[in-house]
Short mmCIF file of C-alpha atoms in Angstrom, two decimals:
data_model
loop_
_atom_site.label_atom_id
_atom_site.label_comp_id
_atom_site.label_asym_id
_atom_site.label_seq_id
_atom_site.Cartn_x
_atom_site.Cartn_y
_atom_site.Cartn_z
CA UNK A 1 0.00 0.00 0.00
CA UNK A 2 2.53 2.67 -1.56
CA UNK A 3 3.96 4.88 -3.44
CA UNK A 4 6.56 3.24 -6.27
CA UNK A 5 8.80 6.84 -7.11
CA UNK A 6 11.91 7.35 -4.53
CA UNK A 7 10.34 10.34 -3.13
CA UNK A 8 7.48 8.80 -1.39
CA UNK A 9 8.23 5.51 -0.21
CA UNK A 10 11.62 4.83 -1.20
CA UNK A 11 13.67 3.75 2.30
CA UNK A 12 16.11 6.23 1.80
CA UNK A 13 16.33 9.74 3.15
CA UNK A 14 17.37 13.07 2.47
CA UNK A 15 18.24 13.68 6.19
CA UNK A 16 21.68 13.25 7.25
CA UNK A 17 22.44 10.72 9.20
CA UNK A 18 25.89 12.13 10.83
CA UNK A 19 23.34 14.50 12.31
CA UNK A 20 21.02 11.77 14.17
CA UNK A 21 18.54 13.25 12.02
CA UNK A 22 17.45 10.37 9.30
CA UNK A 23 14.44 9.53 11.37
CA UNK A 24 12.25 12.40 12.36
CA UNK A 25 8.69 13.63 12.42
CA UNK A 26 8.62 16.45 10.63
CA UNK A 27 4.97 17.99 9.98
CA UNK A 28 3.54 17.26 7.02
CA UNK A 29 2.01 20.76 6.30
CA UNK A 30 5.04 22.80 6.94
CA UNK A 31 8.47 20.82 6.94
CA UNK A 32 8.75 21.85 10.65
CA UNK A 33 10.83 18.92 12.12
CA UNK A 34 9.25 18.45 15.37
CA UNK A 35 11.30 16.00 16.53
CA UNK A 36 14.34 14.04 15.71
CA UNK A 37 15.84 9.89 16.50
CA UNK A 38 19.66 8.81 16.69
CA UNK A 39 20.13 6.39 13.75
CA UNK A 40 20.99 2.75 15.43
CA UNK A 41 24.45 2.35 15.93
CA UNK A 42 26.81 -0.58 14.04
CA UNK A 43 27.01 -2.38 17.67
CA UNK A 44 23.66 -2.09 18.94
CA UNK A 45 22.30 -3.48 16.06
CA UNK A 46 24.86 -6.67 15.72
CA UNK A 47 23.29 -6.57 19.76
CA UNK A 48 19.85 -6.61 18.02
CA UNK A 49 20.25 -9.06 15.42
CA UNK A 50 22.35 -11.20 17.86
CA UNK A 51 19.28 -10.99 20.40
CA UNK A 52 16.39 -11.85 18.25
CA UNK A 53 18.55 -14.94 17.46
CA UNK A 54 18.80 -15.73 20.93
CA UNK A 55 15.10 -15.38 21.15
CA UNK A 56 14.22 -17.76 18.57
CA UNK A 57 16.46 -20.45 19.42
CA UNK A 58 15.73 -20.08 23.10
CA UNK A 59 11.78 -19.89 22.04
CA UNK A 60 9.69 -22.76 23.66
CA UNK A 61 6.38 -21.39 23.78
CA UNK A 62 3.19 -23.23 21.63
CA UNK A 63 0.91 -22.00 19.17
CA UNK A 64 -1.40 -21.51 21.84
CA UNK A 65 1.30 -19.35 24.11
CA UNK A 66 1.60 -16.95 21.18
CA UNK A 67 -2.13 -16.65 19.94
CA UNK A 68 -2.78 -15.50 23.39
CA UNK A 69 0.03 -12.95 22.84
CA UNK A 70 -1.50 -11.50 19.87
CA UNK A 71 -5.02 -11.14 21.94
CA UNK A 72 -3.45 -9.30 24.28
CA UNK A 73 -1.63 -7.20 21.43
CA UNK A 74 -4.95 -6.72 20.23
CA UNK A 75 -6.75 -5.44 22.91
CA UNK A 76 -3.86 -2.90 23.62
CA UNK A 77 -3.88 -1.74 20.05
CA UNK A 78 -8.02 -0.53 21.39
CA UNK A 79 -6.81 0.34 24.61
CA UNK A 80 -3.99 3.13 22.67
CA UNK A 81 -6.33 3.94 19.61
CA UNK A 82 -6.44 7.19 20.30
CA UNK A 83 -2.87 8.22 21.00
CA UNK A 84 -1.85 5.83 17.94
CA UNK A 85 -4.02 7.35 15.39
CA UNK A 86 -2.88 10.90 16.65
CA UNK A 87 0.48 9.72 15.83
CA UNK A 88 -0.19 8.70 12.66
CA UNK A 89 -1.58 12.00 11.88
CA UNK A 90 1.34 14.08 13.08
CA UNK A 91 3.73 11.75 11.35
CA UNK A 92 2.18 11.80 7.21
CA UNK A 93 -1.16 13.61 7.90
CA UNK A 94 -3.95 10.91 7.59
CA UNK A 95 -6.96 12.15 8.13
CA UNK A 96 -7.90 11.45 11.72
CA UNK A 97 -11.01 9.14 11.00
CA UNK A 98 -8.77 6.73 8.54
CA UNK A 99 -6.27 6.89 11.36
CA UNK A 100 -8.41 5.46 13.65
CA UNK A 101 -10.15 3.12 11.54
CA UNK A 102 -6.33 2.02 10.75
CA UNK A 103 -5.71 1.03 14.16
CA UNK A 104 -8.52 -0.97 14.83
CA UNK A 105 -7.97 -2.78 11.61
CA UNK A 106 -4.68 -3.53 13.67
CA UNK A 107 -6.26 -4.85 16.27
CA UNK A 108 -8.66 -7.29 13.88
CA UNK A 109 -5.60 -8.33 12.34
CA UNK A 110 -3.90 -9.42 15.59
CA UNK A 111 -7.45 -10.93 16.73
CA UNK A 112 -7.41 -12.88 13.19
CA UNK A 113 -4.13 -14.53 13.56
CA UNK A 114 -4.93 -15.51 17.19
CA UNK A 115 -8.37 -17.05 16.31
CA UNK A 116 -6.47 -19.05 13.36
CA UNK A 117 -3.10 -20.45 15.00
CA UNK A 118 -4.32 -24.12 15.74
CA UNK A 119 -5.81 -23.84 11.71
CA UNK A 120 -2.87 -22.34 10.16
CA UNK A 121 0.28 -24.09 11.96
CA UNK A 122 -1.61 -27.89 11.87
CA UNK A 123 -0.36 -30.74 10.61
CA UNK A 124 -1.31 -31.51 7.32
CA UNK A 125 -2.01 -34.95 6.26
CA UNK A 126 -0.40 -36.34 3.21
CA UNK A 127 -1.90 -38.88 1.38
CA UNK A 128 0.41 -41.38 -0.03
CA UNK A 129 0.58 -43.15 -3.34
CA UNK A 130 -1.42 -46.51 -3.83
CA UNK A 131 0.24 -49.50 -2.27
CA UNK A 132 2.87 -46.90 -0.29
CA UNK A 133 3.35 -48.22 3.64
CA UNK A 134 3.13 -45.68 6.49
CA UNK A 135 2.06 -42.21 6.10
CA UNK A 136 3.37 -38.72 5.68
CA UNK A 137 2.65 -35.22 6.96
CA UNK A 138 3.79 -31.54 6.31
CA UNK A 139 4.78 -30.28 9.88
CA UNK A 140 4.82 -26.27 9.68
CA UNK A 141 7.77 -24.49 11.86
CA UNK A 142 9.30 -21.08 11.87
CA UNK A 143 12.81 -20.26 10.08
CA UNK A 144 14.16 -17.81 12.79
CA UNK A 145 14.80 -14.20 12.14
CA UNK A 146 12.60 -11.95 9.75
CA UNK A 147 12.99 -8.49 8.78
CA UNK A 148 10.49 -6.29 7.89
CA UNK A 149 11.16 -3.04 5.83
CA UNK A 150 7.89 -0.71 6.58
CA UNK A 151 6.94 2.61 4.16
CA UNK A 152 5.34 5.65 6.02
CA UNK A 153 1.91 5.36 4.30
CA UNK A 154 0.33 3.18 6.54
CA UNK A 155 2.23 3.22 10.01
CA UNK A 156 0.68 0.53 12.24
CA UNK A 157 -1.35 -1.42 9.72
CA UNK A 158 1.83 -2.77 7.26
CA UNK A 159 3.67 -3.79 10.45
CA UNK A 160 0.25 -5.80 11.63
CA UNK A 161 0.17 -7.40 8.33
CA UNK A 162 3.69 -8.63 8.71
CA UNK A 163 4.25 -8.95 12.27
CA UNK A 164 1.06 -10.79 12.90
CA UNK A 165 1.54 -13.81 11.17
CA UNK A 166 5.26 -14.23 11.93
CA UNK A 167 5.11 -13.57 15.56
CA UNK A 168 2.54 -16.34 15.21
CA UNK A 169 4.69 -18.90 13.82
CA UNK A 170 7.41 -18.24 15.83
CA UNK A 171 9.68 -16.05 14.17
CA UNK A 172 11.60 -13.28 15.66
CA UNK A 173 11.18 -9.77 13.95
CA UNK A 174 12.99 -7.26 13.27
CA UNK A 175 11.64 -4.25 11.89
CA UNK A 176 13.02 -1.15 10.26
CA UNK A 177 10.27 1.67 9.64
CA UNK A 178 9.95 4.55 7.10
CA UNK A 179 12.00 7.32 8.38
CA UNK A 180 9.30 9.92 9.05
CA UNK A 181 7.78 7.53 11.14
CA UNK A 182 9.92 6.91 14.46
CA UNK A 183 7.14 7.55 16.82
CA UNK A 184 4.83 5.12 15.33
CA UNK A 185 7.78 2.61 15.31
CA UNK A 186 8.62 3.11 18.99
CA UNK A 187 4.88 3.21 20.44
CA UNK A 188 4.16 -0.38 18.42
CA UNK A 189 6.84 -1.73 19.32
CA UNK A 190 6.15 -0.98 23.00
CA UNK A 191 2.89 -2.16 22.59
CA UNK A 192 4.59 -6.09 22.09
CA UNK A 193 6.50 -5.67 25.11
CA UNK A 194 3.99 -4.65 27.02
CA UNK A 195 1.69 -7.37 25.71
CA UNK A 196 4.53 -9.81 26.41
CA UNK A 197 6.49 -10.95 23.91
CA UNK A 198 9.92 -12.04 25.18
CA UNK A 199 13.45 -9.21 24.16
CA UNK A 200 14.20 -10.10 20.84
CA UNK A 201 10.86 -11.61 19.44
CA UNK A 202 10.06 -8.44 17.89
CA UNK A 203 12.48 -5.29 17.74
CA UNK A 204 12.85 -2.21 16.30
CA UNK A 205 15.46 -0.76 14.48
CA UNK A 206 16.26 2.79 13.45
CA UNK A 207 19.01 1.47 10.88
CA UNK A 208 20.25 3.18 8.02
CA UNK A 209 20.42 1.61 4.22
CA UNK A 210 23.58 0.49 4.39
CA UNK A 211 23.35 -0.28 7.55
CA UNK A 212 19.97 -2.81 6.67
CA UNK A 213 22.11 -4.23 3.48
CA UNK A 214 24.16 -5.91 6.00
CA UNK A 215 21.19 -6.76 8.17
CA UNK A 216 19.86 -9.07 5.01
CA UNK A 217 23.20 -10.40 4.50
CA UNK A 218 23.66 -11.67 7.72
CA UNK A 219 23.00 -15.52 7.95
CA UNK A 220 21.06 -15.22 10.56
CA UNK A 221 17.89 -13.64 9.27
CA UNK A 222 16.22 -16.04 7.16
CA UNK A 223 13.64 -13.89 5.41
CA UNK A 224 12.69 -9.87 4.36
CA UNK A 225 9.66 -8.48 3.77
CA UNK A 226 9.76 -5.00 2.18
CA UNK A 227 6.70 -2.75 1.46
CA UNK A 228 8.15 0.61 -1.06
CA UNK A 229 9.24 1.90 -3.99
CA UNK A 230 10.61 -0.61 -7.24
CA UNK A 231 13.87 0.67 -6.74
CA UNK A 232 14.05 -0.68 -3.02
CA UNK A 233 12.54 -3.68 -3.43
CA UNK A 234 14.71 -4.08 -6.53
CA UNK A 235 17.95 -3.48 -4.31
CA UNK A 236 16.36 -5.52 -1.42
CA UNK A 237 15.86 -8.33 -3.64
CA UNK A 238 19.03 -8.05 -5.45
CA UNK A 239 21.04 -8.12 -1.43
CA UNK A 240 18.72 -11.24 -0.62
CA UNK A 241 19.28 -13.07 -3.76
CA UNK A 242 23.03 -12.64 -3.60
CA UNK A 243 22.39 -14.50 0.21
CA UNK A 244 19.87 -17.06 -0.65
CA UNK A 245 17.37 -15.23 1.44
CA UNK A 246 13.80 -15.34 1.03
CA UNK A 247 11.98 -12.44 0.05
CA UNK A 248 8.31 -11.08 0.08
CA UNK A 249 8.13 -7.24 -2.09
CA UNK A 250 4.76 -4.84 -2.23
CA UNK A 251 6.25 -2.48 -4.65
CA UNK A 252 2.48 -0.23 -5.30
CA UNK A 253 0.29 -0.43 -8.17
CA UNK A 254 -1.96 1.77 -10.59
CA UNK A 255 -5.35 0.05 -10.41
CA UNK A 256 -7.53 0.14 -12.86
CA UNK A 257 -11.36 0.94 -12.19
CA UNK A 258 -13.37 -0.63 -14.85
CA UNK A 259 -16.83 0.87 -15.28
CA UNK A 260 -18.78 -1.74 -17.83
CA UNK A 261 -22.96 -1.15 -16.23
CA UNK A 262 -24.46 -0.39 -13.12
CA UNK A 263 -28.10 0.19 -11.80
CA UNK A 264 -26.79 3.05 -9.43
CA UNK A 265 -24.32 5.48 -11.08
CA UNK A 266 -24.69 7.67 -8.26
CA UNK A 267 -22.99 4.56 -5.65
CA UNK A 268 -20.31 3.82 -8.40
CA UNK A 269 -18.73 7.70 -8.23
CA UNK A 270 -19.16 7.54 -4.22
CA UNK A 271 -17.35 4.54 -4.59
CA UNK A 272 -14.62 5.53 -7.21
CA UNK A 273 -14.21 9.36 -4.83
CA UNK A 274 -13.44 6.86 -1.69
CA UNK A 275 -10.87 5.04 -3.28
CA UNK A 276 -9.09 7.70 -4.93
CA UNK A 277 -8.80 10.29 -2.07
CA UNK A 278 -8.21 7.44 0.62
CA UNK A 279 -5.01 8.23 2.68
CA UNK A 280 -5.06 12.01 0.86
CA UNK A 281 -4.14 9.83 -2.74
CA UNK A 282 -1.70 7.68 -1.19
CA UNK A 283 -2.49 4.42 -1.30
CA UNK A 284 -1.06 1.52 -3.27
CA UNK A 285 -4.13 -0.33 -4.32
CA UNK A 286 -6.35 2.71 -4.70
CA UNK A 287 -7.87 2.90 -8.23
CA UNK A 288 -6.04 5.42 -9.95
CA UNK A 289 -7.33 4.87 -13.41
CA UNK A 290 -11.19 5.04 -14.26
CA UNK A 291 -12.16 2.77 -17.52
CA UNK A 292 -15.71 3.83 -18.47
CA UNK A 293 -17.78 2.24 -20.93
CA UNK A 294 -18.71 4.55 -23.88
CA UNK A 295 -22.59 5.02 -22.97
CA UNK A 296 -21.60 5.96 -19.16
CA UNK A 297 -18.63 7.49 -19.91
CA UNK A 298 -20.06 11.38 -20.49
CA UNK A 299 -22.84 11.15 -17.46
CA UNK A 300 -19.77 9.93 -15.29
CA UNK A 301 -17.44 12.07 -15.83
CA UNK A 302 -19.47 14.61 -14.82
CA UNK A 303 -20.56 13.73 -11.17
CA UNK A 304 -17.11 12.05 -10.74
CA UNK A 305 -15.55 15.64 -11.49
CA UNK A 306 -18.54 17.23 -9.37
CA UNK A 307 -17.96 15.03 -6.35
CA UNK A 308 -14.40 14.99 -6.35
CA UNK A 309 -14.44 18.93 -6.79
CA UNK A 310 -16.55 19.04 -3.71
CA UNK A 311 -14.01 17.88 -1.79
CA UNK A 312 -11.22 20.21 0.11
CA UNK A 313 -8.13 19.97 1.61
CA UNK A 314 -9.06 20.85 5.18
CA UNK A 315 -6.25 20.05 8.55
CA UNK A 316 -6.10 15.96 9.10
CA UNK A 317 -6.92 15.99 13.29
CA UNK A 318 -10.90 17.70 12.65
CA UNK A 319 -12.78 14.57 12.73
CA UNK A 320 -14.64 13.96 9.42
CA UNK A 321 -11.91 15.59 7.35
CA UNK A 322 -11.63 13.63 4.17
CA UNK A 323 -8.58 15.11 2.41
CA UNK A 324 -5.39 16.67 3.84
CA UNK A 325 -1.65 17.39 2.71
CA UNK A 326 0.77 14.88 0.88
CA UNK A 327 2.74 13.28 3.51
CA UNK A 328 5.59 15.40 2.64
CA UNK A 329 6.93 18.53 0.94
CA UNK A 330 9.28 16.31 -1.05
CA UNK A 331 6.05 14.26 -1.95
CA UNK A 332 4.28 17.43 -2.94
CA UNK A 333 7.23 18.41 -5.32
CA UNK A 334 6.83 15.12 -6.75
CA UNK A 335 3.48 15.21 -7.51
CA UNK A 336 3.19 18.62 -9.07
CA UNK A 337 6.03 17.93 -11.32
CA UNK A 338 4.15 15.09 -12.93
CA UNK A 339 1.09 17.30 -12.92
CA UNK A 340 3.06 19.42 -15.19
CA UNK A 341 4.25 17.17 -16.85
CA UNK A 342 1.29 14.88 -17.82
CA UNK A 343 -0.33 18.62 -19.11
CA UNK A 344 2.62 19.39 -21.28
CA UNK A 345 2.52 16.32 -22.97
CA UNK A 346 -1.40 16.79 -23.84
CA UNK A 347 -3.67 15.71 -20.73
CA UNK A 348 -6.71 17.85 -20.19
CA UNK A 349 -7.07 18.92 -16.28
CA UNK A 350 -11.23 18.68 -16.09
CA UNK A 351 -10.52 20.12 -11.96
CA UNK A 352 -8.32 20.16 -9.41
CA UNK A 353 -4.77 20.16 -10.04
CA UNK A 354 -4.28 23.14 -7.68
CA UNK A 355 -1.26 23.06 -4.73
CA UNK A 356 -2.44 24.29 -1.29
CA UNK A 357 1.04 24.20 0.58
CA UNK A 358 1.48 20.79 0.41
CA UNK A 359 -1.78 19.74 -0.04
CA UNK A 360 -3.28 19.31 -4.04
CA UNK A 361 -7.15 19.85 -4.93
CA UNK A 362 -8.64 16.61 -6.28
CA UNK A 363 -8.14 16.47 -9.67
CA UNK A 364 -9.35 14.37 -12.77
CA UNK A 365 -7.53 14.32 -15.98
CA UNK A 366 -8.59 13.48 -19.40
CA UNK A 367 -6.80 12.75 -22.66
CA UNK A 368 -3.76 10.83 -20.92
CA UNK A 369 -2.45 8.79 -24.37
CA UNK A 370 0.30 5.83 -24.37
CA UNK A 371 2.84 8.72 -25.31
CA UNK A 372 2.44 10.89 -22.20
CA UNK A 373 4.56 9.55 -18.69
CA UNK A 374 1.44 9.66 -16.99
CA UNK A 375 -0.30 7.11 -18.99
CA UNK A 376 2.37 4.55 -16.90
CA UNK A 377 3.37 6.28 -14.02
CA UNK A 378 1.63 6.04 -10.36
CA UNK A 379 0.37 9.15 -8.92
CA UNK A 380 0.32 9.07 -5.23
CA UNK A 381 -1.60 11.61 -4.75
CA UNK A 382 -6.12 12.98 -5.51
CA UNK A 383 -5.20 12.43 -9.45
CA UNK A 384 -7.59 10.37 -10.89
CA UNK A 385 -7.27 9.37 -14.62
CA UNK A 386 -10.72 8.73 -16.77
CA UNK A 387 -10.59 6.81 -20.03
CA UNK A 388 -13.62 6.18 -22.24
CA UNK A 389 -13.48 2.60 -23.46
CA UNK A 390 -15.57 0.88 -26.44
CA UNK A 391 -16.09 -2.27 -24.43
CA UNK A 392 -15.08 -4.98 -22.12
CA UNK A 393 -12.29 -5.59 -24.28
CA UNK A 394 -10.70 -2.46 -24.66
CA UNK A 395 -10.63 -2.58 -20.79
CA UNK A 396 -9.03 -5.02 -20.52
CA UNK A 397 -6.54 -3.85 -22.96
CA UNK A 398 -6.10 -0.76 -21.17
CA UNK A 399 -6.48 -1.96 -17.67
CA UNK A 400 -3.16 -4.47 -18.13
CA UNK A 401 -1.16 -1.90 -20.18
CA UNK A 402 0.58 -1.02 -17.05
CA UNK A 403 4.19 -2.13 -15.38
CA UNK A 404 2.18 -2.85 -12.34
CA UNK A 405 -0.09 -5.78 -11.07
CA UNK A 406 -1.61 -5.12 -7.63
CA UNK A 407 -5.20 -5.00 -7.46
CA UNK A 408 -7.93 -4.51 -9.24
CA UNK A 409 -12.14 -2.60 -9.25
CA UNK A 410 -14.97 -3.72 -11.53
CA UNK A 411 -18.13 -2.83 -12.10
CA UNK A 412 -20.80 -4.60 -13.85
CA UNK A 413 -24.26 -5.83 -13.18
CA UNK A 414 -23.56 -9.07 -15.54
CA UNK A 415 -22.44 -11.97 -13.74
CA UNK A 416 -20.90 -14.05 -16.35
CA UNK A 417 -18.66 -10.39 -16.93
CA UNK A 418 -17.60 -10.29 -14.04
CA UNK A 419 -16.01 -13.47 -13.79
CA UNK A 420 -14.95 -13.66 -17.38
CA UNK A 421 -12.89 -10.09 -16.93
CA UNK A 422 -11.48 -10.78 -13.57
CA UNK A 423 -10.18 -13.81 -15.08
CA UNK A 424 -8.02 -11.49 -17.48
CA UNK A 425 -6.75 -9.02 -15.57
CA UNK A 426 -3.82 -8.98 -14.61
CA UNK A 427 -3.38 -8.27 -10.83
CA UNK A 428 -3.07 -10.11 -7.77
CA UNK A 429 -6.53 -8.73 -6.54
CA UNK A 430 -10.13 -8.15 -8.16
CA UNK A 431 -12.89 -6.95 -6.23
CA UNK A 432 -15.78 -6.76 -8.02
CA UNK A 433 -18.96 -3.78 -7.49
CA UNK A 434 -16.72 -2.92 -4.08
CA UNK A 435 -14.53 -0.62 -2.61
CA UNK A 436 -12.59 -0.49 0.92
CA UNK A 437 -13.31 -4.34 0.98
CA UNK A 438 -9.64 -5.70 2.49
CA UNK A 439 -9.91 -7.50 5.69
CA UNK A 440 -7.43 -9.77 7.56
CA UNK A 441 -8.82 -12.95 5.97
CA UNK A 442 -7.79 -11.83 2.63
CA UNK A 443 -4.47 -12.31 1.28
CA UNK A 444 -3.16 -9.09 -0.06
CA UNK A 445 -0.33 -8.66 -2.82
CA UNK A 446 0.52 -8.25 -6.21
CA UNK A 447 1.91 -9.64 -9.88
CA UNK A 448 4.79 -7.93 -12.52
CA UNK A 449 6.58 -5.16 -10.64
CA UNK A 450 4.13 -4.51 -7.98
CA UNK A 451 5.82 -7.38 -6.66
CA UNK A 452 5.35 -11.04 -5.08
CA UNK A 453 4.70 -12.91 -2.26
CA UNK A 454 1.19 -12.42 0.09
CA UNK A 455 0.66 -11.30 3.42
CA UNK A 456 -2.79 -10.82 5.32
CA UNK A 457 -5.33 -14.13 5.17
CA UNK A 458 -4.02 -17.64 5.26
CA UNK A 459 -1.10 -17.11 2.67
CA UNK A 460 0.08 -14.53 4.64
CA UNK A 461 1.14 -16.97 7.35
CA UNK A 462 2.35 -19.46 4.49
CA UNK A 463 5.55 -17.41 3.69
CA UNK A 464 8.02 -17.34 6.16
CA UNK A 465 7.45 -21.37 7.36
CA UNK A 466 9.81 -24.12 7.03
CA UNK A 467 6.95 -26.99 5.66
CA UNK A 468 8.65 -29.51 6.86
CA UNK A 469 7.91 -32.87 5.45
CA UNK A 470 7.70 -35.82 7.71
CA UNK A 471 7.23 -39.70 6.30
CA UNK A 472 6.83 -42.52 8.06
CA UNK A 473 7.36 -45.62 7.24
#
């Protein structure tokens, strides 16, 4: 759930380290750094890596033990919704109501994995060829230590969706967050050790690039999850191939939104608004491009341009505030430069388009062809993109003409369409006349360079296991 250009979610930053300053919150709005975190130093986190290592091989606890864990992680997560979501805000602006609903999404995640550890970590019966003597089993284990490598965009819940599921099966974490996010990454992790979890199961690092290159290197740490831009996951994978580590990427997406019929035109553009302006335009699998059928196309455009016009940038802590800045000045540079540049090569702003500070006025472009950048590129940011298309096939067509592969919106009232076209797109997700569907049961996760690998649902505690199989004779 993220931006794919370096100046969004990329793991680096522009602070200097030297300085103690490469993880800091710094206000959104104005640049203000309000507060600044010493970078981890070369000792403390051999220390780190040397006692989550301990704490895996030392681990006896059951299924059970740790489920019980999670509960309690859980019900902390509701106890400190509040002063979480608040953090959230301060750290990349999130309008307070998605901040909230972020944490207890948490909290449902923990909950899942708790309810689920007998399911998920069974035995699983093999059944052996005819006339074969004995039997046979896969016997699921953890692997040790896991790193996790967490973007800014959504502070507690990509930590839940990774920490969940491993600190169920046993492993220990380790877990480096986005930069602007230090708070968040100190608060959750003292939510674990409050809830229980043994020194090393799950620890937090503020560790530079270079610093986290030798982290994946080290033999130790059997797996790394990252969550950012193409060019860090592409550098992640490239340090964890060279090691034989495994790997799980989420490197963003630019959904399509395919409009083909609907009985309610009126629900489709509330539902298209939502999932565009969601986290102020910054979410990975947020439809970012709208595919409208010819006979729609006209009457949609104009109450999706109405409704997203209607909506303001306003400050992120009033409650009901839908839209507020980028997370970032550096972000907001980033955006308006493809702004301009998607209009010089021939786009047609319909609204929006205007910079408030840091925050942008919804906008909706038109007339984005294969030759302009923006026809490819991911906008993380309220830039929706509205194509008229002949029919289901040109799409389709359009919808997989894309780098990315990470989910997926369709709306039809045909059955057999629905089914048929979700069969050919090509994206790890479909959800079909929905928005704002994702839920802790549901794996989450992507195809082409939007990455690999799932996390959330029951594949989500399938990737970091050692499946052990054991035959008897």
């Amino acid at each position: 759930m993220t931006d794919t250009t370096s100046t969004a979610t990329d793991t680096t930053s522009t602070a200097s380290t030297a300085a103690g300053t490469r993880y800091a919150v710094t206000d959104p709005a104005s640049g203000e750094v309000l507060r600044t975190f010493p970078t981890i130093t070369d000792d403390e986190l051999r220390a780190a890596i040397d006692t989550a290592d301990r704490a895996h091989t030392a681990d006896r606890s059951t299924a059970a033990d740790r489920a019980a864990l999670l509960r309690r992680v859980a019900e902390l997560y509701r106890e400190r919704r509040d002063d979480l979501a608040a953090t959230i805000v301060r750290e990349m602006a999130k309008p307070i109501d998605q901040a909230v609903g972020e944490v207890d999404f948490c909290a449902d995640i923990y909950d899942y994995y708790a309810d689920h550890a007998s399911e998920f970590l069974a035995d699983q019966p093999i059944t052996l060829a005819a006339g074969s003597e004995g039997s046979a089993f896969i016997r699921k284990s953890s692997i040790g230590v896991v790193l996790g490598i967490m973007p800014w965009n959504f502070p507690a819940y990509q930590i839940a969706r990774f920490a969940g599921p491993n600190l169920l099966i046993g492993n220990s974490v380790l877990l480096k967050h986005a930069p602007q996010c230090p708070e968040s990454a100190l608060a959750i992790e003292q939510v674990f050790h409050d809830a229980g979890f043994p020194e090393g199961a799950y620890t937090n690092v503020f560790a530079s690039n270079d610093q986290i290159a030798d982290v994946i290197a080290d033999p130790r740490v059997q797996g790394v999850s990252l969550t950012g831009s193409a060019r860090a996951g592409a550098a992640v994978a490239e340090i964890a191939g060279r090691n034989l580590t495994k790997v799980v990427l989420e490197l963003g997406g630019s959904d399509p939104f395919i409009l083909l019929s609907t009985d309610d035109l009126d629900a489709v553009v509330e539902s298209a608004v939502a999932t565009r302006l969601e986290g102020n335009g910054q979410v990975c699998n947020a439809a970012k491009r709208f595919l409208v059928a010819d006979h729609l196309y006209d009457d949609f455009l104009t109450r999706f341009t109405a409704a997203m016009s209607a909506v303001e940038p306003t400050d992120p802590t009033t409650p009901g505030a839908e839209l507020g800045p980028l997370s970032s000045p550096a972000a907001a540079d980033r955006l308006e430069e493809q702004l301009a540049s998607a209009r010089s090569q021939g786009a047609t702003v319909v609204t929006g388009g205007e910079r408030q500070g840091n925050a942008f006025t919804p906008t909706v472009l038109t007339g984005v062809t294969p030759d302009n950048d923006a026809y490819r590129e991911e906008f993380f940011g309220p830039v929706a993109a509205v194509y008229r298309v002949e029919d289901e096939d040109a799409a389709v067509t359009i919808a997989n003409d894309t780098p990315y592969g990470l989910g997926s919106y369709l709306f039809t009232t045909d059955a057999d369409q629905a089914l048929r076209v979700a069969d050919r797109i090509e994206a790890g997700m479909v959800y079909v006349n929905i928005v704002g569907a994702d839920s802790p049961e549901l794996p989450f996760g992507g195809v082409k360079a939007s990455g690999f690998g799932r996390e959330l649902g029951p594949l989500g505690a399938d990737e970091f296991v050692n499946k052990k199989l054991i035959r008897i004779g």
